[in-house]
XYZ file of C-alpha atoms in Angstrom:
477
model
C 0.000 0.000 0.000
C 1.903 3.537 -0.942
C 1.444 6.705 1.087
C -1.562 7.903 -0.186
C -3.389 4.673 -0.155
C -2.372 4.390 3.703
C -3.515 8.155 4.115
C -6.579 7.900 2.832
C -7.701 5.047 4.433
C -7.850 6.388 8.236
C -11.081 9.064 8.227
C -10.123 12.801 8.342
C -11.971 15.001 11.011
C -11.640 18.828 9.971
C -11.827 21.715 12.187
C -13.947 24.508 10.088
C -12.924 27.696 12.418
C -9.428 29.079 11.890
C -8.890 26.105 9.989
C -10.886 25.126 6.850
C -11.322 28.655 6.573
C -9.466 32.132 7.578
C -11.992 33.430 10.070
C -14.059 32.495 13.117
C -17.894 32.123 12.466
C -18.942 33.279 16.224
C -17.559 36.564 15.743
C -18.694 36.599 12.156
C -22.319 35.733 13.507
C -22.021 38.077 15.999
C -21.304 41.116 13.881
C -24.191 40.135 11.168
C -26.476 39.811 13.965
C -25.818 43.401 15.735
C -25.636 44.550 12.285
C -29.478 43.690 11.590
C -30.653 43.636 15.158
C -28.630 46.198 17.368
C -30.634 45.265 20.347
C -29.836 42.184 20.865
C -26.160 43.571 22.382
C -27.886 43.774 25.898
C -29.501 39.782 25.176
C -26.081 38.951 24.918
C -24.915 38.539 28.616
C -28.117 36.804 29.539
C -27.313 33.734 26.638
C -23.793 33.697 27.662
C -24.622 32.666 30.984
C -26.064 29.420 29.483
C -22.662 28.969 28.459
C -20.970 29.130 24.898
C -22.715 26.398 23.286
C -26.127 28.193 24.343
C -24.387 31.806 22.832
C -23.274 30.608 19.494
C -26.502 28.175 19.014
C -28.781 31.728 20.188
C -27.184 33.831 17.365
C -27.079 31.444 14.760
C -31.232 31.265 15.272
C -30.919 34.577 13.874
C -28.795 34.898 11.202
C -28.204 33.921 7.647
C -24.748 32.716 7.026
C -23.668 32.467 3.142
C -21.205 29.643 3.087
C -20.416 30.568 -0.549
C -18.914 33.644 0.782
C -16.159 32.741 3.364
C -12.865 32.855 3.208
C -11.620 29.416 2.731
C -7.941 28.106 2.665
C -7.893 27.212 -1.151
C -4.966 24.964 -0.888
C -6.490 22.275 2.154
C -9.718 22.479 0.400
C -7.794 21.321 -2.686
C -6.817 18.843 -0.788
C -10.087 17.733 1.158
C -11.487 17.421 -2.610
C -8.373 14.843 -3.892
C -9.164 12.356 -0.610
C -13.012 12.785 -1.582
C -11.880 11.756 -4.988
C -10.222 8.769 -3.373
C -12.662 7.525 -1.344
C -11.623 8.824 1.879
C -14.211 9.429 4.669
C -14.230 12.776 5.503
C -15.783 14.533 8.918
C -16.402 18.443 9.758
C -15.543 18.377 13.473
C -16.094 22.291 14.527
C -17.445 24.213 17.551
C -19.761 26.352 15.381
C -23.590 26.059 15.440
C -24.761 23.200 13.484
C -27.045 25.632 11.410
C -23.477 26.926 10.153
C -21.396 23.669 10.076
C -24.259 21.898 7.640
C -24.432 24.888 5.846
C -20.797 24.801 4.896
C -21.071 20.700 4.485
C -23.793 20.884 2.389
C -22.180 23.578 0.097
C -18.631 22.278 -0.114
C -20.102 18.685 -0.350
C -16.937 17.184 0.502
C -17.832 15.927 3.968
C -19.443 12.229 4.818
C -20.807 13.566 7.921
C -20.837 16.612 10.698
C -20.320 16.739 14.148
C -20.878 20.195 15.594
C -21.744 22.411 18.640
C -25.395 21.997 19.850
C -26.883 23.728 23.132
C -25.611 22.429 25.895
C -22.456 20.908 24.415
C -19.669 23.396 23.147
C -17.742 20.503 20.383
C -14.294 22.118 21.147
C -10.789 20.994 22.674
C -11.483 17.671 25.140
C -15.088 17.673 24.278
C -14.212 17.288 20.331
C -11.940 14.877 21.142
C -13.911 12.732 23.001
C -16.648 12.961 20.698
C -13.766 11.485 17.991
C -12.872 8.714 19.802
C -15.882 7.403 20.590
C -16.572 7.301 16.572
C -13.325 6.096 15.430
C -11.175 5.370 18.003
C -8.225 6.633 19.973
C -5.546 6.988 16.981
C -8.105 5.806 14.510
C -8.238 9.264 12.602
C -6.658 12.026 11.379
C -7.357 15.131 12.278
C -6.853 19.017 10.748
C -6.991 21.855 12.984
C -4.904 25.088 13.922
C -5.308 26.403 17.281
C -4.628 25.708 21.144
C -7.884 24.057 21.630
C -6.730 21.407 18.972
C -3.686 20.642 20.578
C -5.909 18.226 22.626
C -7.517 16.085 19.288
C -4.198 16.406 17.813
C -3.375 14.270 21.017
C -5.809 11.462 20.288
C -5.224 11.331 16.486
C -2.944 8.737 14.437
C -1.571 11.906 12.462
C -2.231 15.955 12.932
C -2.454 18.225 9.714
C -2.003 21.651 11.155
C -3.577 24.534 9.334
C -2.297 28.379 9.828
C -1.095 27.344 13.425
C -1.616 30.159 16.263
C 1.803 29.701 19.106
C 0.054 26.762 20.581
C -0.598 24.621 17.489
C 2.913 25.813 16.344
C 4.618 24.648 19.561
C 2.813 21.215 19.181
C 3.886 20.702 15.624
C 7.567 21.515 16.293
C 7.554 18.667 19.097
C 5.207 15.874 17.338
C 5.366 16.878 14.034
C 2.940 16.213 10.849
C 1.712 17.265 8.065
C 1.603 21.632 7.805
C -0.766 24.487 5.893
C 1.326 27.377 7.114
C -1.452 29.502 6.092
C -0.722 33.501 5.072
C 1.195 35.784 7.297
C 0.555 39.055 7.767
C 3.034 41.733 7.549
C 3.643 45.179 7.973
C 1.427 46.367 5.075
C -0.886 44.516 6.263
C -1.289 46.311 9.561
C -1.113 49.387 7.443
C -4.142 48.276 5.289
C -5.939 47.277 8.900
C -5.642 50.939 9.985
C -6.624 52.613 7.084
C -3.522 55.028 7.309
C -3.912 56.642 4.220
C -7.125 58.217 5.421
C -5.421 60.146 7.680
C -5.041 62.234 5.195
C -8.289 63.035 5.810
C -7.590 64.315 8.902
C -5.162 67.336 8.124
C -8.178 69.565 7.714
C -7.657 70.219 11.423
C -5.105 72.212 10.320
C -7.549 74.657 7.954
C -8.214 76.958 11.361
C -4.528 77.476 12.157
C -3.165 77.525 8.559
C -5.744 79.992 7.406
C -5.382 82.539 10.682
C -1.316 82.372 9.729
C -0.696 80.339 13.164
C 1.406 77.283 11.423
C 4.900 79.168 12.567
C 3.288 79.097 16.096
C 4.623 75.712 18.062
C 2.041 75.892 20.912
C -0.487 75.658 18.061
C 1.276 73.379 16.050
C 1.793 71.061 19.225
C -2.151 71.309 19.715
C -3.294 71.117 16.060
C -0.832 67.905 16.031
C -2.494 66.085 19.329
C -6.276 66.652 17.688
C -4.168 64.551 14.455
C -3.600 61.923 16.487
C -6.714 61.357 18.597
C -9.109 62.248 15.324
C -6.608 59.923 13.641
C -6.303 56.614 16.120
C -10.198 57.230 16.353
C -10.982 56.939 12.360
C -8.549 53.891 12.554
C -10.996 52.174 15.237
C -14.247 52.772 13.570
C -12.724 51.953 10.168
C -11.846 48.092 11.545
C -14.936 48.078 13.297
C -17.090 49.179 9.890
C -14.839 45.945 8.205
C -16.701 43.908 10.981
C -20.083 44.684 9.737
C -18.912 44.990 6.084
C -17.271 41.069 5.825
C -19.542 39.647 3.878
C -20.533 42.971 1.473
C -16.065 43.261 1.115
C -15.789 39.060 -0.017
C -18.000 40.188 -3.114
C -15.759 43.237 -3.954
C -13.400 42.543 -6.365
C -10.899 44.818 -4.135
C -12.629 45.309 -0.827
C -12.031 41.420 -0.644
C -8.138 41.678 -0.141
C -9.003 43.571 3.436
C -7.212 42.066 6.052
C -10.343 40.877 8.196
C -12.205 40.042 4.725
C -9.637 37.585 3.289
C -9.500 36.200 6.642
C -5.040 37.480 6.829
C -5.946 38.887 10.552
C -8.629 37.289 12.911
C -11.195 39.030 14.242
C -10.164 38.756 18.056
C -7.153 40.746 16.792
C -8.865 43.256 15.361
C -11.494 43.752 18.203
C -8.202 44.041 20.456
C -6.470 46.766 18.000
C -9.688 48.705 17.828
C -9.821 48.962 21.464
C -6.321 50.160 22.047
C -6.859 52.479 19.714
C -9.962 54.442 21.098
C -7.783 54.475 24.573
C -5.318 56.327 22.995
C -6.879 58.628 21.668
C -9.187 59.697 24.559
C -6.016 59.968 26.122
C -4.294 61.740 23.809
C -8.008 64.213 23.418
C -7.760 64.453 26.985
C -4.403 67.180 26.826
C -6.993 69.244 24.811
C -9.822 71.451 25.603
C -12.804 69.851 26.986
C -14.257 71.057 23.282
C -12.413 68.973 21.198
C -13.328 66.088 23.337
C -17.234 66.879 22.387
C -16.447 66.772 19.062
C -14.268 63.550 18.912
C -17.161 61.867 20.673
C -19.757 63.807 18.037
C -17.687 61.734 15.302
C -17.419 58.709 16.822
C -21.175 58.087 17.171
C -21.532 59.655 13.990
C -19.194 57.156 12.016
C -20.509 54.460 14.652
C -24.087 55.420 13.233
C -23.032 55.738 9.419
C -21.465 52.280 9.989
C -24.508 50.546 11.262
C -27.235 52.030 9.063
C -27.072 55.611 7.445
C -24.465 54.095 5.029
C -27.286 52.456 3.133
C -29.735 55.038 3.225
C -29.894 57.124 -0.169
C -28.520 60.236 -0.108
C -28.052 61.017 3.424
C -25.083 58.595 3.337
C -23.144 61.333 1.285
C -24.307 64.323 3.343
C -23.289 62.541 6.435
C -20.131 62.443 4.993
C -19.540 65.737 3.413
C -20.392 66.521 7.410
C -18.125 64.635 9.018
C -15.326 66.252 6.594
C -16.836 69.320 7.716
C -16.506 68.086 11.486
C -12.753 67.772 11.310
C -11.962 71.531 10.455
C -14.724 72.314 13.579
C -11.811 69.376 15.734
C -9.202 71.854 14.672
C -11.032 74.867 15.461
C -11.892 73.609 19.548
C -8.858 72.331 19.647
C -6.817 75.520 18.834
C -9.327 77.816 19.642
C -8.954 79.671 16.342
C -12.927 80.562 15.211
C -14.206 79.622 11.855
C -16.073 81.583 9.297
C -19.616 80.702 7.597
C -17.581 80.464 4.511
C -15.204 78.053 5.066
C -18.098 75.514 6.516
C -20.055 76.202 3.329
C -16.981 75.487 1.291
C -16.449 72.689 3.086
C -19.534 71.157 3.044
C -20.327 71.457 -0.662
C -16.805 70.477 -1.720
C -16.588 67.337 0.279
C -20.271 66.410 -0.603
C -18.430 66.491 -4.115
C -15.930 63.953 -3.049
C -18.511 61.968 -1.894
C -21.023 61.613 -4.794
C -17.666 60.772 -6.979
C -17.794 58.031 -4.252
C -20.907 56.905 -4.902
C -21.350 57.177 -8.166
C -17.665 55.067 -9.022
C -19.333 52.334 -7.003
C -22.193 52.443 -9.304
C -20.125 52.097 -12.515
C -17.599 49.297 -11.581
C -21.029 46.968 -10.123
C -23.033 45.104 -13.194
C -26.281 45.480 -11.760
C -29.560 45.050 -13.620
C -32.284 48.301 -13.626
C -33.921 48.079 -10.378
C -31.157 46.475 -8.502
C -29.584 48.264 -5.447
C -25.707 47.742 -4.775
C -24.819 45.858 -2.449
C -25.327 47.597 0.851
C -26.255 50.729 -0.737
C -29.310 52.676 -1.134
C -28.375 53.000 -4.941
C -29.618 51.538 -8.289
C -27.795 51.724 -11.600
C -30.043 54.119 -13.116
C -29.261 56.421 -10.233
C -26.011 57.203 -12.081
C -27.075 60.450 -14.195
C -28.437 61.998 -11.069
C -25.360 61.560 -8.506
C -23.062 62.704 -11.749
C -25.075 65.636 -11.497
C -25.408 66.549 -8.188
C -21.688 65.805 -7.804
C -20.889 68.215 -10.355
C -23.310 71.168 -9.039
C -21.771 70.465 -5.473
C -18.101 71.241 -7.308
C -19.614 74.372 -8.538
C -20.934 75.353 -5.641
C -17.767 75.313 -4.025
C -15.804 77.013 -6.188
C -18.669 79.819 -5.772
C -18.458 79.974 -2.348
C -14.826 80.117 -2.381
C -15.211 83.222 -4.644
C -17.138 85.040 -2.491
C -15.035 84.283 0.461
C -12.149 85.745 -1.616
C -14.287 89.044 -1.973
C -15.233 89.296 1.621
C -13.922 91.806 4.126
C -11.899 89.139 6.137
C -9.961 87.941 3.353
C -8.541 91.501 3.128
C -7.854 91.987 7.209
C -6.112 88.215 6.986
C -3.956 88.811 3.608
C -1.818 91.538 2.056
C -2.145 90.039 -1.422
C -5.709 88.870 -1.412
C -5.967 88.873 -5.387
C -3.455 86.120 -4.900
C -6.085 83.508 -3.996
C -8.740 84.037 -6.939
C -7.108 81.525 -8.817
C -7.918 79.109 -6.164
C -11.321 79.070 -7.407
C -10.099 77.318 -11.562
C -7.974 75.142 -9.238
C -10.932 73.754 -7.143
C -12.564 73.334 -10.445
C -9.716 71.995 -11.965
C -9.627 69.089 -9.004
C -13.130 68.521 -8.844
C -14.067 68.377 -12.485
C -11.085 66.171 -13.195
C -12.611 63.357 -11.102
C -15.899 63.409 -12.828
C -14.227 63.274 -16.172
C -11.818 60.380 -15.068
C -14.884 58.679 -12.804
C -17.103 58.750 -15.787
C -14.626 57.202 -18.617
C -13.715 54.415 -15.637
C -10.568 55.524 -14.834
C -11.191 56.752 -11.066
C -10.184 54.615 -8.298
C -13.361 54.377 -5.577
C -11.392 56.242 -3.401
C -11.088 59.637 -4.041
C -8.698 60.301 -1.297
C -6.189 57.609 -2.834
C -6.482 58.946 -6.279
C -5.435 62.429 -5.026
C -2.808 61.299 -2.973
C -1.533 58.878 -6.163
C -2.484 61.258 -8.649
C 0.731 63.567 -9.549
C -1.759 66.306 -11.341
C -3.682 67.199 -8.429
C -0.576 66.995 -6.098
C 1.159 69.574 -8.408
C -2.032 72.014 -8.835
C -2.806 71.593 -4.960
C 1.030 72.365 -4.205
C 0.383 75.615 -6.464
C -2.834 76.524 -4.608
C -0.848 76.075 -1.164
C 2.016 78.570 -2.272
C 0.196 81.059 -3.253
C -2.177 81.136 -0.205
C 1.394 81.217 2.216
C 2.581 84.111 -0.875
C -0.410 85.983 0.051
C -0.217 86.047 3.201
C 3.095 87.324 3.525
């Protein structure tokens, strides 16, 4: 008998969390129930004191789970098909819910049979393993799995095949050995990607006050304007993981969304949850050597984002204002933190510029999805023949900008703040310039959905926003 032949005649029990695939399906569960159903946060405690098995069995009596949609490890499912192929009997061993588990069985249909968590029995660690024996017999099985709670099947089985090992599972395969999925590591990028840092870019309008009241040679101001950067920034990081949460399944049918790091399954949840945590404490701290302002307004955009996470992101149209306002919200950070007032006309600006930004957005979202008429995106309060009409605000909101930035330029402050004010009117082509750009690119398909990253990769608005910055300082001098 050769190697295979042996192999493949001992059953293989799989472990489905962490394992057959790159995430875990109680936190996934957990996220697409509070998603739907906010309310039942505060039923949570009360099913957890039934224990685990009662928890995960109570959610999954509430949720739909779409097994075509998780993240599974393409190379042992390659290999769970070949031993199918063979003959081999296969077995899903898992702690999830056996909603989930059959689910996943029944679409993979690689699997001769399930064993799975049911109230009042968690089917994890000694439990699992006892639950394997008494089937097959101490040694009489194989077993795949990746974590410390495996450690004790990989005990009772003939040969382990661990899968994307954690430090227990690692530790156990250096000292007994077996067969080994190593799984993808994450790196530095991908921490990167996690906290969104290229959206901090977002965040310099906290600088508007103090660069437009000449206060950027200042240090004191510069050391405050810098703090309100980190707290707004740490903050944005923590809601952005926390919107991946609640996004999973809408990112796995993005053709880039899906390469997030919680999406494509490179960092766990528990991780995540961890980061996003440390992060908020940081920057309460950090809004905390700040006026008592500032820390209004960092909690004003928290719940905001919190809310446009959980449910204004798919309502039409006041998705996009909520974001032009939260745009808005960071020059009013910069303002309480410095203490440098705003005018009417840089809000207005603001507001219609950024709405702008948004609709581009939107509206890039619309192009790159094949929908049929009728059909909303994904998660959106948007159809495809919506298209004309976003283009259209979008391009009135540019214009409306630009308009209020001209009449800013021929107000009475503009001449107390700068000794050059005729300096600035060509601010108002180069807004223009910016804005209409992106609808020309966005509508031949050529805009990335992003339009943060395309001006931050995009050398033409760099240059003409490096122009507009000189000769604001020029003016001013």
């Amino acid at each position: 008998m050769d190697a295979r032949s042996e192999r493949n005649a001992v059953p293989l029990a799989v472990d489905l969390d962490g394992t057959l695939i790159a995430t875990d399906l109680l936190w996934e569960s957990l996220f697409l129930l509070l998603r739907r159903k906010p309310y039942c946060l505060f039923l949570l405690p009360f099913w957890l004191l039934g224990g685990k098995a009662r928890l995960k069995c109570a959610i999954a009596e509430r949720v739909e789970l779409d097994p075509a949609g998780l993240p599974y490890r393409q190379d042992l499912l390659a290999r769970l098909r070949e031993d199918k192929a063979e003959g081999r009997h296969i077995v899903l061993a898992t702690a999830a819910p056996k909603k989930f588990a059959e689910a996943v069985a029944a679409h993979l249909g690689v699997f001769d049979s399930v064993i799975s968590t049911e109230p009042g029995r968690n089917m994890a660690s000694r439990i699992k393993r006892e639950a394997l024996v008494s089937v097959f017999g101490d040694g009489g099985f194989d077993y795949a799995g990746n974590s410390r709670a495996d450690v004790a099947v990989f005990d009772a089985a003939r040969r382990a095949v661990v899968v994307a090992p954690d430090r227990a599972a690692a530790r156990w395969h250096k000292a007994n050995g077996g067969e080994l999925f190593a799984g993808e590591k994450p790196t530095l990028k991908t921490y990167v990607k996690m906290l969104r840092a290229h959206q901090w870019l977002k965040n310099t309008l906290i600088f508007v006050p103090l660069i437009l009241n000449h206060d950027y040679l200042d240090p004191h101001m510069m050391a405050l304007g810098f703090l309100a950067f980190v707290a707004f920034s740490f903050a944005a990081s923590a809601i952005y993981i926390l919107n991946d949460f609640f996004d999973l399944a809408l990112d796995r049918r993005h053709p880039t969304k899906s390469k997030r790091p919680f999406a494509s399954g490179v960092l766990s949840i528990p991780f995540g949850f961890a980061a996003m945590i440390g992060l908020l404490v940081v920057s309460v701290v950090t809004a905390t050597f700040l006026p008592p302002l500032f820390g209004a307004v960092l909690f004003a955009y928290l719940v905001a984002t919190t809310a446009y996470s959980l449910s204004i992101k798919r309502m039409l149209l006041i998705d996009v204002l909520t974001l032009a306002g939260l745009y808005t919200l960071r020059i009013l950070a910069g303002s309480a933190a410095t203490g440098i007032g705003v005018s009417f006309w840089l809000l207005a600006f603001s507001v219609f510029f950024f709405l702008s930004l948004a609709l581009v957005k939107r509206y890039v979202e619309l192009r790159s999805t094949e929908l049929s008429i009728g059909e909303r995106i994904a998660g959106r309060g948007y159809r495809t023949e919506d298209q004309e009409v976003i283009a259209q605000a979008g391009m009135a909101s540019a214009f409306s900008s630009a308009m209020v930035l001209a009449l800013y330029i021929e107000s009475s402050a503009v001449r107390e703040l700068y000794e050059r004010p005729w300096l600035i009117w060509p601010l108002c082509p180069i807004v223009l310039y910016i804005t209409i750009r992106m609808w020309v690119l966005a509508r031949r398909n050529e805009m990335h959905d992003d339009p943060i990253v395309f001006i931050i990769s995009d050398w033409r608005s760099q240059l003409i926003g490096g122009f507009g910055a000189f000769l604001l300082f020029y003016a001013g001098l």
